[in-house]
XYZ file of C-alpha atoms in Angstrom:
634
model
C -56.029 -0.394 41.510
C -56.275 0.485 45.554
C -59.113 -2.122 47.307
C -61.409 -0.316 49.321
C -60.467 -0.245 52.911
C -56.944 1.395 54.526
C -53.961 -0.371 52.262
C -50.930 -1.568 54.305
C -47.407 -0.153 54.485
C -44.181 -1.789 54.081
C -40.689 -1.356 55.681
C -37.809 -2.607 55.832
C -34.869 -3.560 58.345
C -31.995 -5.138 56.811
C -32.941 -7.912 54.411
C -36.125 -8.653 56.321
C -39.652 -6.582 54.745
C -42.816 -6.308 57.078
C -46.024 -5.154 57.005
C -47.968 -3.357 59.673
C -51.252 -5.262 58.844
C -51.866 -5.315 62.785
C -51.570 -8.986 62.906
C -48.477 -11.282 63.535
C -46.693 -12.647 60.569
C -47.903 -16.317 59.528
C -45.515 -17.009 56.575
C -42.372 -15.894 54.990
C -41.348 -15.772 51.413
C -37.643 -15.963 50.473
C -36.846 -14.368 47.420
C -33.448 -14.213 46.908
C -31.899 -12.845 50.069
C -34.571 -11.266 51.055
C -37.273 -12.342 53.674
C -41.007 -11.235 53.363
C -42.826 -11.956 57.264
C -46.433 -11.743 55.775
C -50.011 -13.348 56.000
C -51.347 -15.993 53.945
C -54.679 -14.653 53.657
C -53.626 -11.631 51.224
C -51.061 -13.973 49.060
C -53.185 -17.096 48.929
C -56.520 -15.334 47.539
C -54.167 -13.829 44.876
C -51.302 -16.027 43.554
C -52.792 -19.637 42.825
C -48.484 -20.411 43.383
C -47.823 -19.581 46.666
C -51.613 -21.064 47.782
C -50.756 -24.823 46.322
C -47.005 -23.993 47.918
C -48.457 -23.703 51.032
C -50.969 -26.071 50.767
C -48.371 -28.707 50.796
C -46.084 -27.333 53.632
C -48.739 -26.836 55.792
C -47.823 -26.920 59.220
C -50.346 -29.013 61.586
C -49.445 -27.257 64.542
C -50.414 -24.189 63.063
C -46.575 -22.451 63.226
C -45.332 -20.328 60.663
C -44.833 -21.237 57.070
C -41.671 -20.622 54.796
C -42.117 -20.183 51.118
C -38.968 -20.371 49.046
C -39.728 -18.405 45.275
C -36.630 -19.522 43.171
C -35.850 -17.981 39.654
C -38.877 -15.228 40.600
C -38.331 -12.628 37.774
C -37.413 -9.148 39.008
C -36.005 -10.128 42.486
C -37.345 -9.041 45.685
C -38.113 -5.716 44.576
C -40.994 -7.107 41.634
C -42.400 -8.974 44.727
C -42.614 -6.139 46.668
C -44.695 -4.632 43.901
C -46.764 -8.179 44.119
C -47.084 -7.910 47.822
C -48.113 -4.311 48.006
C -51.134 -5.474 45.401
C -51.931 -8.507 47.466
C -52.644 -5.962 50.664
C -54.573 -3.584 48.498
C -51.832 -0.895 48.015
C -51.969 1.328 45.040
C -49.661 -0.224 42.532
C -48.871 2.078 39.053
C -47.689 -0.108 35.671
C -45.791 1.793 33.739
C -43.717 0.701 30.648
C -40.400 0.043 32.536
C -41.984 -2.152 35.099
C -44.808 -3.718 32.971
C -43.049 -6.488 31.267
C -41.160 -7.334 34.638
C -44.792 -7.127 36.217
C -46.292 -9.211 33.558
C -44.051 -12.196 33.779
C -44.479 -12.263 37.487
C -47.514 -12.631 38.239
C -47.598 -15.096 35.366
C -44.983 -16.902 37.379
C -47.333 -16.786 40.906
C -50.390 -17.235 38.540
C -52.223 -14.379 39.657
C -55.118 -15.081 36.708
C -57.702 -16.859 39.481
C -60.350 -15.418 42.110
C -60.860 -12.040 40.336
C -61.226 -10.854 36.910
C -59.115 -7.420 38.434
C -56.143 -9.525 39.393
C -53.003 -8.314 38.367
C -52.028 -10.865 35.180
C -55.721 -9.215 33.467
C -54.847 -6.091 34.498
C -50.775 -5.979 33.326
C -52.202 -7.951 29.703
C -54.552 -5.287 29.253
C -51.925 -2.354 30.223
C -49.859 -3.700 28.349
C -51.712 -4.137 24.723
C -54.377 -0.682 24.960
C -51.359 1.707 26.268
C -47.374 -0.084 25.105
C -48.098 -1.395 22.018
C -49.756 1.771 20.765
C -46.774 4.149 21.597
C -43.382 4.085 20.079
C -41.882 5.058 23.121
C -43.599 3.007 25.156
C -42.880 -0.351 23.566
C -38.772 0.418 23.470
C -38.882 0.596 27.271
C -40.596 -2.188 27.513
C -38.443 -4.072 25.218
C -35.225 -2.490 27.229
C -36.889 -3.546 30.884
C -37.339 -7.419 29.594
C -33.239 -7.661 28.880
C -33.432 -9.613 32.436
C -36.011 -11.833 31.605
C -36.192 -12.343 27.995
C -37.309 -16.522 28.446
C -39.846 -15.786 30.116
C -40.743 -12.540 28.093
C -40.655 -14.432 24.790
C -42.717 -17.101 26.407
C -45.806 -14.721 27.218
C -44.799 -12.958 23.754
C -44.240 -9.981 25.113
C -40.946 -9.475 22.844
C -42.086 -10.133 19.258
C -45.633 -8.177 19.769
C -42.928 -5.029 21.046
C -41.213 -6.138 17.891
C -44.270 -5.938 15.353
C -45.303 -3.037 17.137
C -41.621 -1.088 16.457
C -41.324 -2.818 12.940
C -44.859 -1.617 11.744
C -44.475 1.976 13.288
C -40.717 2.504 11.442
C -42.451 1.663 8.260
C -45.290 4.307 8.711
C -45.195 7.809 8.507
C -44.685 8.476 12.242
C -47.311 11.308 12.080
C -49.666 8.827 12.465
C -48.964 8.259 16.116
C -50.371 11.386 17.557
C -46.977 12.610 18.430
C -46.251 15.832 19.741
C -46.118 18.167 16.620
C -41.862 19.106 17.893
C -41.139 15.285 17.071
C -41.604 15.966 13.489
C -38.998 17.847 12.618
C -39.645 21.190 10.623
C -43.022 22.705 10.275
C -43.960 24.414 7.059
C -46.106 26.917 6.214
C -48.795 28.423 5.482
C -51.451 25.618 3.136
C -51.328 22.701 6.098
C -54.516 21.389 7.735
C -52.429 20.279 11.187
C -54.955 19.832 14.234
C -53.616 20.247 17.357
C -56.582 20.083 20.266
C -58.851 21.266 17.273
C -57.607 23.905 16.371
C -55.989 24.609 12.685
C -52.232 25.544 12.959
C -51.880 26.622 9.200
C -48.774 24.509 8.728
C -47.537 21.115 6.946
C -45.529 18.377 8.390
C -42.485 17.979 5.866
C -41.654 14.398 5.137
C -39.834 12.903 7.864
C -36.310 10.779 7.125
C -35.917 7.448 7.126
C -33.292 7.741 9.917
C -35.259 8.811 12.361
C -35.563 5.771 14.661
C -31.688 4.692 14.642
C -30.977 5.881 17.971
C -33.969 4.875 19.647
C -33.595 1.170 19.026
C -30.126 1.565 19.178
C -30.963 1.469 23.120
C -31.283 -2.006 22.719
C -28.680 -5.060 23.747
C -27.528 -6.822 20.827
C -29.589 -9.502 21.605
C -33.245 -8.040 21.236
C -31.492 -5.802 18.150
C -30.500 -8.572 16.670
C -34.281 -10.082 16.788
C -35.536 -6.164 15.643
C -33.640 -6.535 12.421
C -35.207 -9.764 11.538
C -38.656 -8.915 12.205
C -38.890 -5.790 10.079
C -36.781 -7.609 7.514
C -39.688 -9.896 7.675
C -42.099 -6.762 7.655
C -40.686 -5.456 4.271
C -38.330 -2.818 5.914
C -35.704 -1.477 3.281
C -32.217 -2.892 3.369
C -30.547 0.303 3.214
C -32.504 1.291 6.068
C -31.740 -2.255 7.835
C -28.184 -1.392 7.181
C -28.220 2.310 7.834
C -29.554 1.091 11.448
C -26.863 -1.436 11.712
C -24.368 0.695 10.921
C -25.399 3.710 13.312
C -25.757 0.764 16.549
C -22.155 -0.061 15.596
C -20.353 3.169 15.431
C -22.394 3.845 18.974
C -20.806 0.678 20.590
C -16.958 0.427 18.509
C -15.914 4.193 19.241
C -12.901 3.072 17.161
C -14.807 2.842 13.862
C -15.935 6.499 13.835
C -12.294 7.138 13.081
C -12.372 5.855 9.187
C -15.817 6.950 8.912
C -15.150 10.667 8.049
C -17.712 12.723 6.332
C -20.967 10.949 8.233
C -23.964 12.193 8.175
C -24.770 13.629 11.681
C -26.534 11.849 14.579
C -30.432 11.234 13.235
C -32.677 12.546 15.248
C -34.485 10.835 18.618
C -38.566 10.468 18.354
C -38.875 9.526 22.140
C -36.982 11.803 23.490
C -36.595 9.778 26.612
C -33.412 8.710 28.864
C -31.872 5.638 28.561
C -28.624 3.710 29.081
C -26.850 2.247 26.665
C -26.691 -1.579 26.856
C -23.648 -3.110 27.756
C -22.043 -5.014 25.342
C -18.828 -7.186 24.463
C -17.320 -5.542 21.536
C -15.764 -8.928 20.226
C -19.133 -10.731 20.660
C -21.041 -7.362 19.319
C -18.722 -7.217 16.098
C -19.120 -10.593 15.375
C -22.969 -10.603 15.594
C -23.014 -7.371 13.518
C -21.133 -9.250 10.641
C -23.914 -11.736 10.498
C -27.085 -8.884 10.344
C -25.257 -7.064 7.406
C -27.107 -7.292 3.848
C -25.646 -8.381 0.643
C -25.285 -4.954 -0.669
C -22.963 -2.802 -1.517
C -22.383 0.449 -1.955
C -19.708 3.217 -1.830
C -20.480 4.341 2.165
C -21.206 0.720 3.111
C -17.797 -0.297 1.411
C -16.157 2.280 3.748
C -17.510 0.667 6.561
C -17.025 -2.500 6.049
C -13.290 -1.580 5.643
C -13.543 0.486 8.965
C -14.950 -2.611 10.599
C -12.483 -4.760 9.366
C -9.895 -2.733 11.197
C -11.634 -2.939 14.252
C -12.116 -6.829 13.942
C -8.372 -6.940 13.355
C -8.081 -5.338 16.533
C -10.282 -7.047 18.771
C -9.066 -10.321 17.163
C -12.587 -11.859 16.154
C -13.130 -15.218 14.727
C -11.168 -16.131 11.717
C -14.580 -16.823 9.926
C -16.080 -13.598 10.861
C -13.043 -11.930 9.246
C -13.482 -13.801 6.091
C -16.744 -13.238 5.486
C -15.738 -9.320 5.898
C -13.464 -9.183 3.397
C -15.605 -11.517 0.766
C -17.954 -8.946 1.831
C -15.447 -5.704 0.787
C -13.973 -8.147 -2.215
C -17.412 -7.754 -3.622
C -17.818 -4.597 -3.921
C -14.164 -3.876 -4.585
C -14.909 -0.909 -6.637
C -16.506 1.470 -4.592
C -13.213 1.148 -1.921
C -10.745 4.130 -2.111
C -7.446 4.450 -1.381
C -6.966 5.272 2.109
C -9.802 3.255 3.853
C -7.682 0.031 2.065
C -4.436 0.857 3.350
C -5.095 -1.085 6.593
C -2.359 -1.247 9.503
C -0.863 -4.618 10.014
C -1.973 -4.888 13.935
C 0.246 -8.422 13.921
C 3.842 -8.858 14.249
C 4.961 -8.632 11.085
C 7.446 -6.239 10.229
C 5.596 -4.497 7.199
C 3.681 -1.352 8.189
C 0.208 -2.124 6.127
C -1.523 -5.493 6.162
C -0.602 -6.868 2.652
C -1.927 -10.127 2.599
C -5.399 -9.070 3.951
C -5.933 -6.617 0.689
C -4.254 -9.976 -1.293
C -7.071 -11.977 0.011
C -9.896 -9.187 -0.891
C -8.542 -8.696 -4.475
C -8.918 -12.844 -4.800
C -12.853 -12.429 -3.625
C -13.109 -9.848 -6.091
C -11.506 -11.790 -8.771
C -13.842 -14.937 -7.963
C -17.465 -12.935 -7.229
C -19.732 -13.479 -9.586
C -20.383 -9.603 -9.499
C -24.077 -10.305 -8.973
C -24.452 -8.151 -5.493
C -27.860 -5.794 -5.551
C -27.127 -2.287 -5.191
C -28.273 -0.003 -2.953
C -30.355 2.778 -3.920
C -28.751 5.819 -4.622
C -30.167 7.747 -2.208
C -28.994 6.332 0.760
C -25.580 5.575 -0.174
C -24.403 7.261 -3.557
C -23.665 3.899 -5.617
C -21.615 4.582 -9.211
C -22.856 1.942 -11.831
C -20.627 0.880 -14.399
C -20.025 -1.876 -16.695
C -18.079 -5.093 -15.828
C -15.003 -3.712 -17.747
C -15.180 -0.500 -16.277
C -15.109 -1.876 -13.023
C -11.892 -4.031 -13.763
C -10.318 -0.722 -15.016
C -11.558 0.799 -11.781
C -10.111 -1.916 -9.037
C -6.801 -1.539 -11.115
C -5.854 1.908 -10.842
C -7.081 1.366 -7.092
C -4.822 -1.264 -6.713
C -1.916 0.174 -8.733
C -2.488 3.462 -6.172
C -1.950 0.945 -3.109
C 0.996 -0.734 -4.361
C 2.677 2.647 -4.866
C 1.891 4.024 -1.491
C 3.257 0.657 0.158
C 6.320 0.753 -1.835
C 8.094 3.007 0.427
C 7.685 0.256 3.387
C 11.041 -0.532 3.661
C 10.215 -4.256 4.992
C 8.305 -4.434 2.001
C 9.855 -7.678 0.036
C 10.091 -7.963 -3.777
C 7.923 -10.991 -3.829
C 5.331 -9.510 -2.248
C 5.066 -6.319 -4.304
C 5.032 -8.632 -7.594
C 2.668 -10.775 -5.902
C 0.367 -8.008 -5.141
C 0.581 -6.607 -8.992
C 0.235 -9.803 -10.461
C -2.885 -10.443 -8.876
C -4.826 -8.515 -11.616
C -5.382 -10.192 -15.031
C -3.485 -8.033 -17.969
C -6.709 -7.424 -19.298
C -7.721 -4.788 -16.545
C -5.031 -2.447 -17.702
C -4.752 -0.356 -20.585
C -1.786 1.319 -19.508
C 0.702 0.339 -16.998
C 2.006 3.410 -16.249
C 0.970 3.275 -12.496
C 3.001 -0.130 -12.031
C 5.875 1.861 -13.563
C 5.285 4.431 -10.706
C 5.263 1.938 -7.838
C 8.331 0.444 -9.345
C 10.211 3.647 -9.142
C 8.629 4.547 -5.785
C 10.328 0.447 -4.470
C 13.510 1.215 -6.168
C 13.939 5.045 -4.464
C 13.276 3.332 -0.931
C 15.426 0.021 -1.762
C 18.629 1.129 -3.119
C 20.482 -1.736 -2.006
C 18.488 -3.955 -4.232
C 20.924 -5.598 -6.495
C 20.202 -5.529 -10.625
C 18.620 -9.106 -10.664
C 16.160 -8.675 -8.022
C 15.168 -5.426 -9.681
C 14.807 -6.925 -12.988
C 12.193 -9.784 -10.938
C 10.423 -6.500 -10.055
C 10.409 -4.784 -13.141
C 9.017 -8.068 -14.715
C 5.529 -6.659 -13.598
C 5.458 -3.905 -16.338
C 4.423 -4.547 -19.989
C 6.562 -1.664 -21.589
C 4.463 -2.038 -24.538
C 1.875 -0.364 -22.224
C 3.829 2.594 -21.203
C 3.166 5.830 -22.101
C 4.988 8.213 -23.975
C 6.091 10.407 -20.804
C 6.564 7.036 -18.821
C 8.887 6.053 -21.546
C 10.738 9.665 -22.124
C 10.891 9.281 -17.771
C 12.122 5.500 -17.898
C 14.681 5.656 -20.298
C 16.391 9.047 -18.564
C 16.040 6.875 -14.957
C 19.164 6.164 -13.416
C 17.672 3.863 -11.028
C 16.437 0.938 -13.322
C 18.474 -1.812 -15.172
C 20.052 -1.681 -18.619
C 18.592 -4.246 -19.942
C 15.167 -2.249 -18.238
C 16.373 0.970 -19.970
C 17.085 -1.424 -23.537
C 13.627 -2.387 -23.713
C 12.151 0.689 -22.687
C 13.671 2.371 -25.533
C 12.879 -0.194 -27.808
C 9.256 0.050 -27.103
C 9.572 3.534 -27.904
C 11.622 3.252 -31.053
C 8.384 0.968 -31.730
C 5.739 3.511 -30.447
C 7.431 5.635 -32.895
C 7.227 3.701 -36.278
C 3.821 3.002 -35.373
C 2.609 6.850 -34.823
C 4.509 7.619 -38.451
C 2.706 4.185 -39.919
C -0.890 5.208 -38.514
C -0.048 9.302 -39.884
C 1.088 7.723 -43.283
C -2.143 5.670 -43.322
C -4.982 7.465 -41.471
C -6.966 7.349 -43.699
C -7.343 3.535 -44.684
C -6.929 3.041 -40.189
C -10.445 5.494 -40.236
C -12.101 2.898 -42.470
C -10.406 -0.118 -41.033
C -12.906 -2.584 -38.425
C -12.186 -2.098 -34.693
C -10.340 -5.173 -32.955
C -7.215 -6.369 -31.613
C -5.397 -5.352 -34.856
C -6.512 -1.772 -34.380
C -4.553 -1.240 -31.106
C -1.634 0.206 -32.913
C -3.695 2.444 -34.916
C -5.150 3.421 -31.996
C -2.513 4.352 -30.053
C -0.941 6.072 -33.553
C -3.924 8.284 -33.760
C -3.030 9.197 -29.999
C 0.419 10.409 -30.955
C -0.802 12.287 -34.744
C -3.091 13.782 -32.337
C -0.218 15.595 -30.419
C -0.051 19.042 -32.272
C 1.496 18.177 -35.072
C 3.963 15.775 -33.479
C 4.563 13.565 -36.283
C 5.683 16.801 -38.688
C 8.122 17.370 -36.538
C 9.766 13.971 -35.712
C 9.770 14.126 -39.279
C 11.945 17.283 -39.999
C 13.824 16.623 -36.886
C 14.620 12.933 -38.914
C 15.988 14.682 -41.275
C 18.161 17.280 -39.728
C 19.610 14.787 -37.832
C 21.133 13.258 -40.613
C 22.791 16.342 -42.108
C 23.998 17.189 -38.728
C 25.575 13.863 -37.937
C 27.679 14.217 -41.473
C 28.778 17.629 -40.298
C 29.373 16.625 -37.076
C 31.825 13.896 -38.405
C 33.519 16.394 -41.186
C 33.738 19.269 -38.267
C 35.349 16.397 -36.154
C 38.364 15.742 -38.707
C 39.019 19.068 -39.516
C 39.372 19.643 -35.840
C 41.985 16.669 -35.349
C 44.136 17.892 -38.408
C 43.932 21.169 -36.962
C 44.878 20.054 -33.644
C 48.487 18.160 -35.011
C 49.115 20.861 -36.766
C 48.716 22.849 -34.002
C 50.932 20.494 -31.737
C 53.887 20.264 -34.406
C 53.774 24.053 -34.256
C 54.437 24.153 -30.587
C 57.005 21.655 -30.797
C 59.010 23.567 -33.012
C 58.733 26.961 -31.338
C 60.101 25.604 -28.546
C 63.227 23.832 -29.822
C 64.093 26.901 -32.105
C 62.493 29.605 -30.963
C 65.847 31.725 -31.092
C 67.707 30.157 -33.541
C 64.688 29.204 -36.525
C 63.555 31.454 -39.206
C 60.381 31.480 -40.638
C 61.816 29.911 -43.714
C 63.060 26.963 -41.883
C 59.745 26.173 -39.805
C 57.752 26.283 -43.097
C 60.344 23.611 -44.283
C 59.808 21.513 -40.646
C 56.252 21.378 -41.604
C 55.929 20.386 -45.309
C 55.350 24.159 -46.712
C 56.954 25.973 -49.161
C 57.050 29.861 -48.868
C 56.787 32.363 -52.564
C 60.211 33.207 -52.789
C 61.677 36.846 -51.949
C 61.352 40.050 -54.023
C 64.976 40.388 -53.829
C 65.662 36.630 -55.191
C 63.596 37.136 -58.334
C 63.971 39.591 -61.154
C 61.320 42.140 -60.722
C 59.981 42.115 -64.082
C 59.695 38.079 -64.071
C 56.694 36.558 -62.193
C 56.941 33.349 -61.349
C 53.509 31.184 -61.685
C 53.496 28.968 -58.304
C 50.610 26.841 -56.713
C 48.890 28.103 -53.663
C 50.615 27.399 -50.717
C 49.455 24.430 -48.408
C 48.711 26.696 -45.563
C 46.407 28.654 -47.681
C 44.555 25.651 -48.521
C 44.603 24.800 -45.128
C 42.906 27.830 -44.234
C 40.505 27.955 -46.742
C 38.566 24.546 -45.902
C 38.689 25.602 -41.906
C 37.110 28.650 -42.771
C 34.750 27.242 -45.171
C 34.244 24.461 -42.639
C 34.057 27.035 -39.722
C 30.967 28.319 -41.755
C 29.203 24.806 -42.463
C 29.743 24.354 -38.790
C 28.393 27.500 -37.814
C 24.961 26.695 -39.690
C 24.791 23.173 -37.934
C 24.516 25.105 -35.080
C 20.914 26.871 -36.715
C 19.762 23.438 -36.924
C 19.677 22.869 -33.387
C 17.070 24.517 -31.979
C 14.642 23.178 -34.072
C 15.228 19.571 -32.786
């Protein structure tokens, strides 16, 4: 670019630049605060701006003449670039100056005189070497942050943008990259060239990933402009929103913390320094929100609940943070437990944000469930069925109302409000409401028996297990009129098993519907190892051992008085009573004495009431003793 002939130099002292041309200065240019003493010769046969400018502030007595450049793009130090070129110094484009260059001299029109002036020669820089190289173009993009009017205006931003957009949907071993920018090499069977000459290897096929952190350079501005021209140029949305996502966890460090099991940093094509654009992390968030697809998936559900945190945080717009959690409500599903149990950042006394997961569950409830899904590829989506999804958010939400139940702020209402949010149909069982009741009423013992009763409201015991009702009925920390029921239901669950094991055979044959719950849940319990045998034998043993229980219990109180008359009369006459007399006390009558009778006479007598007596305990003793068999069967 040097002119033929010795080029000038420049220096400086203070604010004021000179050049040692040999001749005294004729005019000064003020850009900024700084003052350029040059000649008009050099500027006016090269920037059409400055020759009208002076033109009409031309002195008549010949004195010097001031040029004022306001809003010149790049400050004093593009002009010195301009001013070197104007004296013939070499001047070297490169991609970080080029845009800055271009705009510049478009703004001193610098397009007249010569066909090498430096507007032809920074257009034609610019499209044969920036738009052709990946690395090129994002410095060029970064260097036009400070003048992105005037860069849009000479569309020098959207042809950097097509440029980027078409090369991240090619294979980037079109570019005539270094062969280390690939990745991998494999071998042997590859036709690679490098400076003619075969290297015997393959490229393997490059990931989609691999241009996240080199646009991720850019300020949220031009980034923002990137995603919508290579959502324009057919780019995929998960790799729109895998690029999104990687520019936000660069510039929130708090959202790395509930994104655990990431994949690692993608890899850099460029391999060049830059630094990062500075950003606003309220204003970044919030533009981020706007960028993100309608998608959803199980790591972009994660996310989306990570960035909700941080919105919470940085207190956002109240629209931006409903639209985030329609945005998590839809895709409900895929959420799991911990990344839902979000910290209440307000001053409310609860510990977890309540009516924020209240408010998802409602989007959930209302979405049409009509969201695309990612592939599964890039973010591991589970497909089920409407139903199965219902089931899904349920248990999910039954899990969170369980682990919030030990809040102790937590109020009743809330924890009803939060069950009953879910229509009955999404639960087969409600055994993991029972759970988060019992978990509330460990942590609120002061709770009194009607407020408990409100809570317990939320459980349909017909929907409770067999353990949850063997656990419910033994728990000391419900109701009565809780306990009742529970047993009732059971006592129900019961006939029902012994109905559906009486009749399994005409239930097999019987159509499937709303009447065949019961069978259904009878089958369960036949299905139990023989469970039904059992109750049955255990039925009936119960019977026989109540009636001995009740005969054993009779015995024992007769036994018992005459136990207690005994005492009583061994301790008034324990000196003085025979054994004739006590036997009278009592009611018995003894055989009378060899010596009263004549020994050849035998008197026929009854058997003694004692020996009766003794006879049923002992034969009782031995009807008791095989109650005691039965037992261990039950």
């Amino acid at each position: 670019m040097a002119r033929a002939g010795k080029p000038c130099e420049f220096y400086c002292e203070g604010k004021h630049w000179y050049c040692n041309a040999g001749l005294p200065s004729d005019v000064t240019v003020e850009v900024d605060n700084a003052v350029f003493h040059l000649h008009k010769f050099p500027l006016m046969s090269k920037c059409g701006k400055i020759e009208k400018m002076l033109e009409e502030s031309q002195d008549k007595d010949g004195g010097i003449s001031n040029v004022e450049l306001k809003g010149f793009p790049g400050g004093p130090e593009v002009f010195l670039v301009v001013a070197k070129f104007c004296y013939g110094s070499r001047v070297e484009l490169t991609a970080k100056n080029i845009a800055i260059t271009y705009c510049a001299a478009d703004f001193l029109e610098m397009s007249e005189y010569e066909e090498d002036n430096l507007l032809a020669k920074a257009e034609q820089f610019f499209h044969k070497t920036v738009l052709h190289n990946w690395k090129e173009c994002i410095l060029c993009l970064q260097s036009s942050e400070l003048i992105t009017e005037r860069a849009e205006k000479l569309e020098i931003v959207s042809k950097c943008m097509n440029a980027i957009s078409t090369m991240a949907c090619t294979d980037p071993s079109l570019f005539g990259w270094p062969m280390k920018m690939y990745g991998s090499l494999q071998s042997p069977g590859g036709s690679i060239l490098w400076n003619g000459i075969n290297t015997g290897a393959k490229i393997r096929s490059f990931e989609s990933d691999w241009w996240f952190e080199d646009v991720s350079y850019l300020n949220i501005y031009l980034f923002e402009k990137l995603v919508h021209t290579m959502k324009a140029r057919g780019m995929r949305s998960e790799n729109l929103a895998g690029a999104i996502m990687y520019y936000a966890r660069k510039y929130l460090p708090g959202l790395g913390r509930w994104q655990g099991g990431q994949v690692g940093k993608p890899r850099t094509v460029a391999s060049f320094s830059m630094t990062p654009a500075a950003v606003d992390q309220r204003v970044l968030l919030e533009r981020i929100e706007k960028l993100l697809p309608d998608k959803k998936g199980k790591s972009f559900c994660r996310f989306l609940l990570g960035l909700l945190r941080v919105a919470m945080i940085l207190g956002v717009s109240q629209s931006c943070q409903e639209s985030l959690e329609r945005r998590i409500g839809l895709q409900l599903e895929f959420a799991s437990l911990d990344s839902l149990l979000i910290p209440n950042y307000s001053d409310s006394d609860t510990l977890y944000n309540t009516d924020c997961v209240e408010r998802i569950i409602q989007h959930f409830l209302s979405s049409e469930q009509n969201v695309a899904l990612f592939s599964p590829s890039s973010f591991d989506i589970e497909t089920s069925s409407s139903s199965g999804t219902l089931r899904k958010v349920s248990k999910l939400i039954d899990n969170y109302v369980a682990e919030i139940a030990s809040d102790v702020n937590l109020k009743p209402e809330k924890l009803r409000s939060l069950a009953a949010e879910l229509p009955e149909s999404s639960r087969s069982l409600h055994d993991g409401l029972y759970r988060a009741v019992d978990i509330y009423f460990k942590e609120h013992p002061w709770l009194s028996a009607n407020q408990k009763e409100q809570v317990c409201n939320i459980i349909d015991y017909k929907k409770l297990s067999i353990d949850a009702c063997a656990h419910a009925s033994q728990n000391e920390r419900l109701p009565l009129r809780v306990v009742l029921q529970v047993l009732f239901f059971e006592q129900l669950q019961l006939r029902t098993a012994l109905a559906g094991c009486l009749h399994v055979d005409d239930s097999e044959s019987a159509p499937t519907g709303p009447d065949a719950v019961p069978t259904e849940m009878a089958n369960q319990i036949v299905q139990r190892d023989g469970w039904v045998t059992v109750v049955r034998e255990n039925q009936v043993l119960k019977v026989d051992l109540e009636k001995m229980r009740s005969r054993v219990a009779e015995l024992e109180q007769e036994f018992s008085e005459i136990k207690r008359e005994m005492q009583k009369v061994a301790k008034s006459h324990s000196s003085l009573s025979s054994p004739r007399l006590m036997a009278r006390r009592i009611g018995c009558k003894l055989l009378p004495r060899a010596s009263d009778t004549q020994p050849d006479v035998i008197e026929s007598v009854n058997p003694s009431p004692r020996a009766s007596i003794d006879q049923g305990y002992h034969s009782q003793r031995s009807s008791h003793r095989k109650s005691f068999s039965i037992l261990p069967i039950l």
